[in-house]
Coordinates of C-alpha atoms and ligand atoms in Angstrom, one line a residue:
M25 CA 36.9 108.4 9.0
Q26 CA 33.8 106.0 10.3
N27 CA 33.6 103.9 12.9
M28 CA 32.3 99.8 12.4
E29 CA 30.3 98.8 15.5
H30 CA 31.7 96.4 18.2
K31 CA 30.5 96.6 22.2
D32 CA 34.3 96.6 23.0
Y33 CA 37.0 96.9 20.5
K34 CA 36.2 100.1 18.7
R35 CA 37.2 99.9 14.8
V36 CA 37.8 103.2 13.4
I37 CA 38.3 102.8 9.5
D38 CA 40.7 105.4 8.5
D39 CA 41.8 105.1 4.7
R40 CA 44.9 107.2 5.6
W41 CA 46.3 104.1 6.9
S42 CA 46.2 101.6 3.7
F43 CA 49.8 104.6 1.8
R44 CA 47.9 103.8 -1.7
N45 CA 50.2 105.2 -3.1
A46 CA 54.0 104.9 -1.7
N47 CA 56.8 104.1 -1.4
T48 CA 57.2 100.7 0.5
K49 CA 60.7 99.3 -0.5
E50 CA 62.6 102.7 0.4
Y51 CA 65.5 102.2 2.0
T52 CA 66.9 98.8 3.2
H53 CA 63.1 98.0 3.3
C54 CA 64.1 96.7 -0.7
Y55 CA 66.4 94.0 0.4
H56 CA 64.2 91.4 -0.1
S57 CA 60.8 90.3 0.0
Y58 CA 59.0 88.1 2.8
P59 CA 55.5 86.7 3.1
A60 CA 53.0 89.6 5.1
M61 CA 55.8 92.0 5.1
M62 CA 54.2 95.2 7.1
I63 CA 54.4 98.2 5.3
P64 CA 56.9 100.6 6.8
Q65 CA 54.8 103.2 6.6
I66 CA 52.9 101.6 9.0
A67 CA 55.4 101.9 11.7
R68 CA 56.8 104.8 10.7
A69 CA 52.8 106.0 11.6
L70 CA 52.8 104.4 15.2
I71 CA 56.4 105.5 16.0
T72 CA 55.2 108.9 15.2
E73 CA 51.5 109.3 16.0
Y74 CA 51.3 106.6 19.3
R75 CA 54.4 106.8 20.4
P76 CA 53.4 106.4 25.0
S77 CA 53.7 109.4 26.9
G78 CA 57.2 110.2 28.2
R79 CA 60.1 107.5 27.5
L80 CA 60.7 106.1 24.2
K81 CA 64.0 104.1 24.5
L82 CA 62.9 100.7 23.3
I83 CA 61.0 99.3 20.7
F84 CA 60.4 95.5 20.9
D85 CA 59.4 93.1 17.8
P86 CA 58.9 89.8 19.0
Y87 CA 57.4 88.2 15.4
V88 CA 60.1 90.2 13.4
G89 CA 60.4 88.1 9.5
S90 CA 62.6 90.7 7.4
G91 CA 62.5 93.9 9.7
T92 CA 60.9 96.2 8.8
T93 CA 60.1 97.4 12.3
L94 CA 63.9 97.7 13.5
V95 CA 64.4 100.0 10.4
E96 CA 62.0 102.7 11.6
A97 CA 62.6 102.5 14.9
C98 CA 66.7 103.3 13.8
I99 CA 65.4 105.8 11.8
A100 CA 63.5 107.1 14.4
G101 CA 67.0 107.1 15.8
I102 CA 65.1 104.6 18.7
K103 CA 67.3 101.4 20.2
S104 CA 65.3 98.6 18.7
I105 CA 65.1 94.4 19.3
G106 CA 63.5 92.1 17.2
T107 CA 63.4 88.4 17.8
D108 CA 62.6 84.9 14.9
L109 CA 62.2 81.1 15.1
N110 CA 63.3 81.7 11.4
P111 CA 67.1 81.8 10.6
L112 CA 66.6 83.1 7.4
A113 CA 63.9 86.4 9.3
R114 CA 67.3 87.0 11.6
L115 CA 69.8 87.2 8.7
L116 CA 67.1 90.3 7.1
S117 CA 66.4 92.2 9.7
R118 CA 70.4 92.4 11.0
V119 CA 71.5 93.4 8.0
K120 CA 68.8 96.1 7.1
C121 CA 69.8 97.3 9.6
T122 CA 73.6 97.9 9.3
T123 CA 75.1 100.7 8.1
Y124 CA 77.4 99.0 6.3
N125 CA 80.6 101.7 4.1
E126 CA 78.8 101.7 1.1
R127 CA 82.9 102.6 -0.5
E128 CA 83.8 98.8 0.7
I129 CA 80.9 97.0 -0.8
I130 CA 80.9 98.6 -4.7
D131 CA 84.6 97.9 -3.9
E132 CA 84.1 94.0 -3.1
L133 CA 81.2 93.7 -5.6
S134 CA 83.6 95.3 -8.5
E135 CA 86.0 91.7 -7.1
I136 CA 83.3 90.1 -7.7
Q137 CA 82.1 90.6 -10.8
S138 CA 85.2 90.9 -13.0
R139 CA 85.5 87.2 -11.7
L140 CA 82.6 86.7 -12.8
L141 CA 83.2 87.4 -16.4
F142 CA 85.9 85.1 -16.0
F143 CA 83.6 81.7 -14.8
Q144 CA 84.4 78.2 -16.0
E145 CA 82.7 75.0 -14.3
S146 CA 85.9 74.2 -13.0
M147 CA 87.0 76.9 -11.1
V148 CA 83.6 75.8 -8.0
R149 CA 85.2 74.3 -5.8
D150 CA 82.1 72.7 -3.9
C151 CA 79.9 70.7 -5.7
S152 CA 78.0 68.7 -3.1
F153 CA 75.0 69.8 -2.7
E154 CA 73.5 66.8 -0.1
H155 CA 72.3 69.6 2.4
I156 CA 69.7 70.5 -0.4
S157 CA 66.6 68.3 -0.6
N158 CA 65.8 66.6 -3.8
Y159 CA 68.2 69.5 -5.1
S160 CA 68.1 67.6 -8.6
F161 CA 64.2 67.9 -8.1
W162 CA 64.4 72.1 -7.1
Y163 CA 67.5 73.1 -9.9
S164 CA 69.6 72.9 -12.8
K165 CA 72.7 71.8 -12.1
D166 CA 73.6 74.7 -14.6
S167 CA 72.1 77.1 -11.3
L168 CA 73.6 74.9 -8.8
I169 CA 76.7 75.0 -9.8
K170 CA 76.2 78.6 -10.1
L171 CA 74.8 79.4 -7.0
S172 CA 77.9 77.5 -5.3
Y173 CA 80.7 79.8 -7.7
L174 CA 78.4 83.1 -6.0
S175 CA 78.6 81.5 -2.3
Q176 CA 83.0 81.2 -2.7
L177 CA 83.1 84.5 -4.3
I178 CA 81.1 85.6 -1.4
D179 CA 83.5 83.6 0.5
E180 CA 86.4 84.8 -1.3
Y181 CA 86.1 88.7 -1.9
S182 CA 83.8 89.9 1.2
S183 CA 85.7 90.4 4.5
S184 CA 83.8 89.1 6.9
F185 CA 82.3 91.8 8.9
N186 CA 80.5 92.7 4.8
K187 CA 79.5 89.0 3.5
D188 CA 75.9 88.9 5.6
F189 CA 74.9 92.0 2.8
F190 CA 76.3 89.4 -0.3
K191 CA 74.7 86.5 1.3
V192 CA 70.7 88.1 1.0
A193 CA 71.5 89.3 -2.5
L194 CA 72.4 85.7 -3.2
S195 CA 69.7 84.2 -0.1
E196 CA 66.6 85.5 -3.1
V197 CA 68.6 84.6 -5.6
V198 CA 68.1 80.8 -4.4
R199 CA 65.6 81.0 -4.5
E200 CA 63.9 82.6 -7.3
A201 CA 66.7 79.9 -9.2
S202 CA 64.8 77.2 -8.4
Y203 CA 61.8 75.9 -9.9
T204 CA 59.2 77.3 -7.5
R205 CA 56.6 78.5 -8.7
N206 CA 56.2 82.8 -9.0
G207 CA 53.9 84.1 -6.7
E208 CA 53.5 81.3 -4.2
F209 CA 55.3 80.9 -1.0
K210 CA 54.4 77.4 -0.5
R211 CA 57.0 75.2 -2.8
F212 CA 54.6 74.3 -5.3
R213 CA 56.6 73.2 -8.5
M214 CA 56.6 74.4 -12.3
K215 CA 55.0 72.3 -15.1
E216 CA 57.4 70.7 -17.1
E217 CA 57.0 72.9 -19.9
A218 CA 57.9 75.8 -17.6
I219 CA 60.8 73.9 -16.7
S220 CA 62.0 73.3 -20.8
S221 CA 62.1 77.3 -21.2
F222 CA 63.1 78.4 -17.8
H223 CA 66.8 79.2 -17.5
P224 CA 68.0 81.8 -15.0
D225 CA 70.9 83.9 -15.6
V226 CA 72.3 83.2 -11.9
F227 CA 75.0 85.6 -11.9
G228 CA 72.8 88.7 -13.4
L229 CA 70.0 88.4 -10.7
F230 CA 72.8 88.7 -8.5
E231 CA 74.5 91.4 -9.7
R232 CA 71.5 93.6 -10.0
K233 CA 69.9 92.9 -6.7
V234 CA 73.4 94.1 -5.2
Q235 CA 73.3 96.8 -6.4
R236 CA 70.0 97.4 -6.4
N237 CA 70.6 96.7 -2.5
I238 CA 73.2 99.4 -2.3
C239 CA 71.3 101.9 -3.5
G240 CA 68.9 101.2 -0.3
L241 CA 72.3 100.9 2.0
Q242 CA 72.7 104.2 0.4
L243 CA 69.8 106.2 1.3
F244 CA 69.6 104.7 4.8
N245 CA 73.2 105.0 6.2
K246 CA 72.1 109.4 5.1
V247 CA 68.9 109.2 7.9
T248 CA 70.8 106.7 10.6
G249 CA 74.0 108.1 10.9
L250 CA 76.0 106.0 13.0
C251 CA 73.8 105.9 15.4
N252 CA 72.5 101.6 15.1
D253 CA 71.1 99.4 18.3
T254 CA 69.3 97.4 17.3
H255 CA 69.8 93.4 18.5
V256 CA 68.3 90.7 16.5
Y257 CA 67.4 87.2 18.6
D258 CA 66.1 84.1 18.0
F259 CA 64.1 83.5 20.9
N260 CA 60.5 82.1 21.3
T261 CA 57.8 84.2 22.5
T262 CA 55.4 81.1 23.9
E263 CA 58.5 80.8 26.1
A264 CA 59.1 82.9 28.7
I265 CA 61.1 86.2 26.8
P266 CA 65.2 85.7 28.6
S267 CA 65.1 88.2 31.4
D268 CA 69.0 88.4 30.1
I269 CA 67.8 89.9 26.9
I270 CA 64.3 92.5 28.3
C271 CA 63.5 92.0 31.9
D272 CA 59.8 93.4 32.6
G273 CA 58.9 96.8 31.5
D274 CA 62.0 97.2 29.8
V275 CA 59.9 97.6 26.5
D276 CA 58.5 101.1 25.8
M277 CA 56.4 100.4 23.1
V278 CA 55.9 96.7 20.7
V279 CA 55.3 97.4 16.6
T280 CA 54.5 94.3 15.1
S281 CA 52.8 92.1 12.9
P282 CA 52.6 88.1 13.9
P283 CA 51.2 85.6 12.2
Y284 CA 47.2 85.2 11.8
G285 CA 46.8 81.5 11.8
D286 CA 50.0 78.3 11.7
S287 CA 52.2 78.0 9.0
R288 CA 50.1 75.0 7.0
T289 CA 47.2 76.5 6.6
T290 CA 47.9 80.9 6.6
V291 CA 51.5 81.9 5.4
S292 CA 54.0 79.3 5.4
Y293 CA 57.3 81.4 5.8
G294 CA 58.9 77.9 6.6
Q295 CA 58.7 77.3 3.1
F296 CA 59.2 80.3 2.0
S297 CA 62.7 81.0 3.8
R298 CA 63.7 77.0 3.0
W299 CA 65.7 78.1 0.0
A300 CA 67.7 79.5 1.6
N301 CA 67.6 78.7 5.3
E302 CA 68.6 75.0 3.8
W303 CA 72.2 76.4 0.9
F304 CA 72.8 78.4 4.6
R305 CA 73.1 75.5 6.2
F306 CA 70.7 77.1 9.2
E307 CA 69.4 75.3 11.4
N308 CA 65.4 74.0 11.6
A309 CA 65.8 74.5 8.0
A310 CA 63.3 71.7 7.3
T311 CA 60.7 71.5 10.4
L312 CA 60.0 75.7 10.6
D313 CA 56.9 75.5 10.2
N314 CA 56.5 73.3 13.0
L315 CA 58.2 75.2 15.2
L316 CA 56.3 78.4 14.9
M317 CA 52.6 79.6 16.3
G318 CA 50.4 76.6 16.4
G319 CA 52.9 74.2 14.6
K320 CA 51.9 71.7 17.1
K321 CA 48.6 70.7 17.8
T322 CA 47.2 70.8 20.5
K323 CA 44.1 69.0 22.1
T324 CA 42.9 71.4 24.6
K325 CA 42.1 74.9 24.8
N326 CA 44.0 76.9 27.8
F327 CA 42.2 80.6 27.3
D328 CA 39.0 81.8 28.2
T329 CA 37.5 84.4 25.6
I330 CA 34.6 85.8 25.5
S331 CA 34.8 87.8 21.8
I332 CA 35.1 85.0 19.6
S333 CA 33.5 82.5 21.5
E334 CA 31.0 82.5 19.1
Q335 CA 33.1 81.5 15.7
L336 CA 34.7 79.3 17.8
N337 CA 31.9 77.4 18.5
E338 CA 30.4 77.6 14.9
I339 CA 33.9 75.8 13.5
G340 CA 34.0 73.2 16.2
Q341 CA 30.5 72.3 15.1
R342 CA 31.3 72.1 11.6
D343 CA 34.7 71.0 11.5
E344 CA 36.7 69.4 14.6
K345 CA 40.7 69.0 13.2
R346 CA 39.8 72.3 12.5
Y347 CA 38.6 74.1 14.8
L348 CA 41.6 72.2 17.0
E349 CA 43.7 73.4 14.3
V350 CA 42.7 77.3 14.8
V351 CA 42.4 76.6 19.3
S352 CA 46.2 75.4 19.2
F353 CA 47.2 78.7 17.6
L354 CA 45.3 80.8 19.1
N355 CA 46.6 78.6 22.9
D356 CA 50.3 79.5 21.5
Y357 CA 49.1 83.3 20.5
S358 CA 47.6 84.4 24.0
T359 CA 50.9 82.4 25.6
S360 CA 52.9 84.9 23.4
I361 CA 50.8 88.1 24.5
A362 CA 51.0 87.1 28.3
N363 CA 54.7 87.3 27.9
I364 CA 54.7 90.2 25.7
A365 CA 52.6 91.9 27.8
K366 CA 54.8 91.6 30.4
S367 CA 57.8 93.4 29.2
V368 CA 55.7 96.6 28.8
R369 CA 56.1 99.6 30.8
K370 CA 53.2 100.5 32.4
G371 CA 52.5 103.5 30.1
G372 CA 53.4 101.8 27.3
V373 CA 51.5 101.2 23.9
V374 CA 51.4 98.1 21.8
C375 CA 50.0 98.3 18.6
Y376 CA 49.5 94.5 16.9
V377 CA 48.7 94.4 12.6
V378 CA 46.7 92.1 12.7
G379 CA 44.5 89.8 10.3
D380 CA 41.6 88.5 10.5
R381 CA 41.0 84.6 8.2
R382 CA 38.1 82.6 7.4
V383 CA 38.1 79.0 8.5
K384 CA 34.9 76.6 7.5
N385 CA 33.1 79.8 6.0
V386 CA 33.3 81.4 9.2
Q387 CA 35.6 85.4 9.9
I388 CA 37.4 84.9 12.9
P389 CA 37.9 88.7 14.2
L390 CA 42.0 88.2 14.9
D391 CA 41.9 92.1 16.2
F392 CA 38.7 91.9 18.8
F393 CA 40.9 88.4 20.3
T394 CA 44.5 90.3 20.1
A395 CA 42.7 93.6 22.5
E396 CA 40.4 90.6 25.0
M397 CA 44.0 89.0 25.5
F398 CA 46.4 92.2 26.3
E399 CA 44.0 93.7 28.3
K400 CA 43.5 90.3 30.9
H401 CA 47.3 91.7 31.1
G402 CA 46.7 95.6 32.3
F403 CA 46.5 96.9 29.1
K404 CA 43.4 99.1 28.2
H405 CA 41.9 99.3 24.3
N406 CA 42.7 102.6 22.4
I407 CA 41.7 101.7 19.4
T408 CA 42.0 99.2 16.4
I409 CA 41.7 101.3 12.5
V410 CA 40.8 98.9 9.8
R411 CA 42.8 99.4 6.5
E412 CA 42.4 97.8 3.8
I413 CA 45.4 96.2 1.6
P414 CA 46.2 97.6 -1.4
N415 CA 48.6 95.5 -2.7
K416 CA 49.3 91.6 -3.1
R417 CA 52.0 91.3 -0.6
M418 CA 50.4 88.2 0.5
P419 CA 48.0 85.7 -1.1
S420 CA 44.7 87.1 -0.2
K421 CA 44.1 83.2 -0.9
S422 CA 46.1 80.5 1.1
S423 CA 45.2 76.6 0.5
P424 CA 45.3 74.8 3.4
T425 CA 45.3 71.5 2.0
N426 CA 48.7 71.8 0.1
I427 CA 47.2 71.6 -3.4
A428 CA 48.0 74.8 -5.7
G429 CA 45.2 76.2 -6.8
N430 CA 42.9 74.5 -4.6
H431 CA 42.5 78.8 -2.6
V432 CA 40.5 80.0 -0.2
E433 CA 39.2 83.5 1.3
T434 CA 41.3 84.6 4.0
M435 CA 41.9 88.0 4.0
S436 CA 41.4 91.7 3.2
N437 CA 42.0 94.7 5.3
E438 CA 44.3 94.7 8.2
F439 CA 43.4 96.1 11.5
I440 CA 45.9 98.4 13.7
V441 CA 45.2 97.5 17.3
I442 CA 46.6 100.0 19.8
L443 CA 46.6 99.6 23.8
N444 CA 48.4 100.8 26.5
K445 CA 49.6 99.6 29.7
V446 CA 47.0 101.1 32.2
E447 CA 49.6 103.4 35.0
Ligands
SAM509 C1 53.8 88.5 9.6 S1 55.1 87.6 9.4 C2 56.2 89.6 10.4 C3 57.0 90.3 9.3 C4 57.0 91.5 9.3 N1 56.0 92.3 9.7 C5 58.2 92.0 8.6 O1 57.4 93.5 8.2 O2 59.0 91.5 7.4 C6 55.1 86.5 11.2 C7 56.7 86.5 11.9 O3 56.8 85.9 12.5 C8 57.8 84.2 13.1 N2 56.6 83.5 14.5 C9 56.1 82.5 13.9 N3 55.9 82.6 15.5 C10 56.8 82.9 16.1 C11 57.6 82.1 17.5 N4 56.4 81.6 18.0 N5 57.7 83.5 17.9 C12 59.3 83.7 17.2 N6 58.4 84.6 16.2 C13 57.9 83.5 15.5 C14 57.4 84.1 11.8 O4 58.6 83.3 10.9 C15 58.2 85.4 10.8 O5 58.7 85.4 10.2

């Protein structure tokens, strides 16, 4: 362990938290990729090592994403609530925390597989793809027809309770069978040469993903038993948290990884999820990124900060537009912190895994800002653990201009900010 100086919010580099050789795809964590996923080992270690003293009955993840925290809460036998504006995130979180009956799933997969053997185009009932924007630009006709057939078989051969399990596997195939470039979260189309030799095995991909997910489910079912108290909602953390879902002081522990900037200039959750959100006709598929934190541009700063004021001034001097983008995000972020702070009981703990980003060559220490905002709402900073990001789980570079290949350095360390609500 080694200290990194800061006058108010102590950072401690702790190599243990890098989890270099850990299997991050254990249990249902293997189901589906998602941008900027939290490593399950972090949620697990936080729940074990930083749990609040006294009651630990409810864990809250206000940016649930693919549900990493909820799965770990489930495994620890603790009730959890998650929220996310992205319908795909909610689907993943729910499915990853559901103890489906393995036997039923295996039997239903066999039924589907036996139908796939005799596939003919004429069997596909729904060949209208109008709900998928620009569908012939993004898919071959062969892929669209086969994806539609998979949807049809899921509808016919899985029970209503099990359908979502299969939809999660299909969701990944919908993305992988498209002409989107590998390794990008944004929607960049492959080059023409690559498209001419791209013939995805749509059925094979689906079968392999279902089989992989069944293995994850079997392990998950072993460790969770049937005790499962997980709830996923779609409220916006920048608006008040609905009191019929969480009352002030209900939450014992928050374990989360929020976005570290708006979707356009950092990670585009909406673009990544658009394939599945459109395929399943989920709401706001095309506009999601504008609804997420920082999606609406504001012209004024609604918060006071000491911890990052120099950095904000510096960015403002270099580029007014970029300054307003950062401020728009921080306006939403600080409002959401005020809401989340209220939901936590006295003595409760919040753990935020955040990244620093660089804008106009200025590093913005979001960990200091997070600690400062929580301290305005009755919390005391405990520690900030600094971990290196060993795997490329998210692009270390991002393209604010939306031009492929036009990259700037954004982050390589993660900061786990831990605060306690003052008794
Ligand atoms: C870094 S990801 C969470 C990843 C998650 N920890 C995991 O392991 O998959 C941040 C999430 O915040 C969600 N989000 C952004 N703004 C939001 C808001 N205002 N209210 C609720 N969720 C929001 C995004 O849709 C995204 O899924």
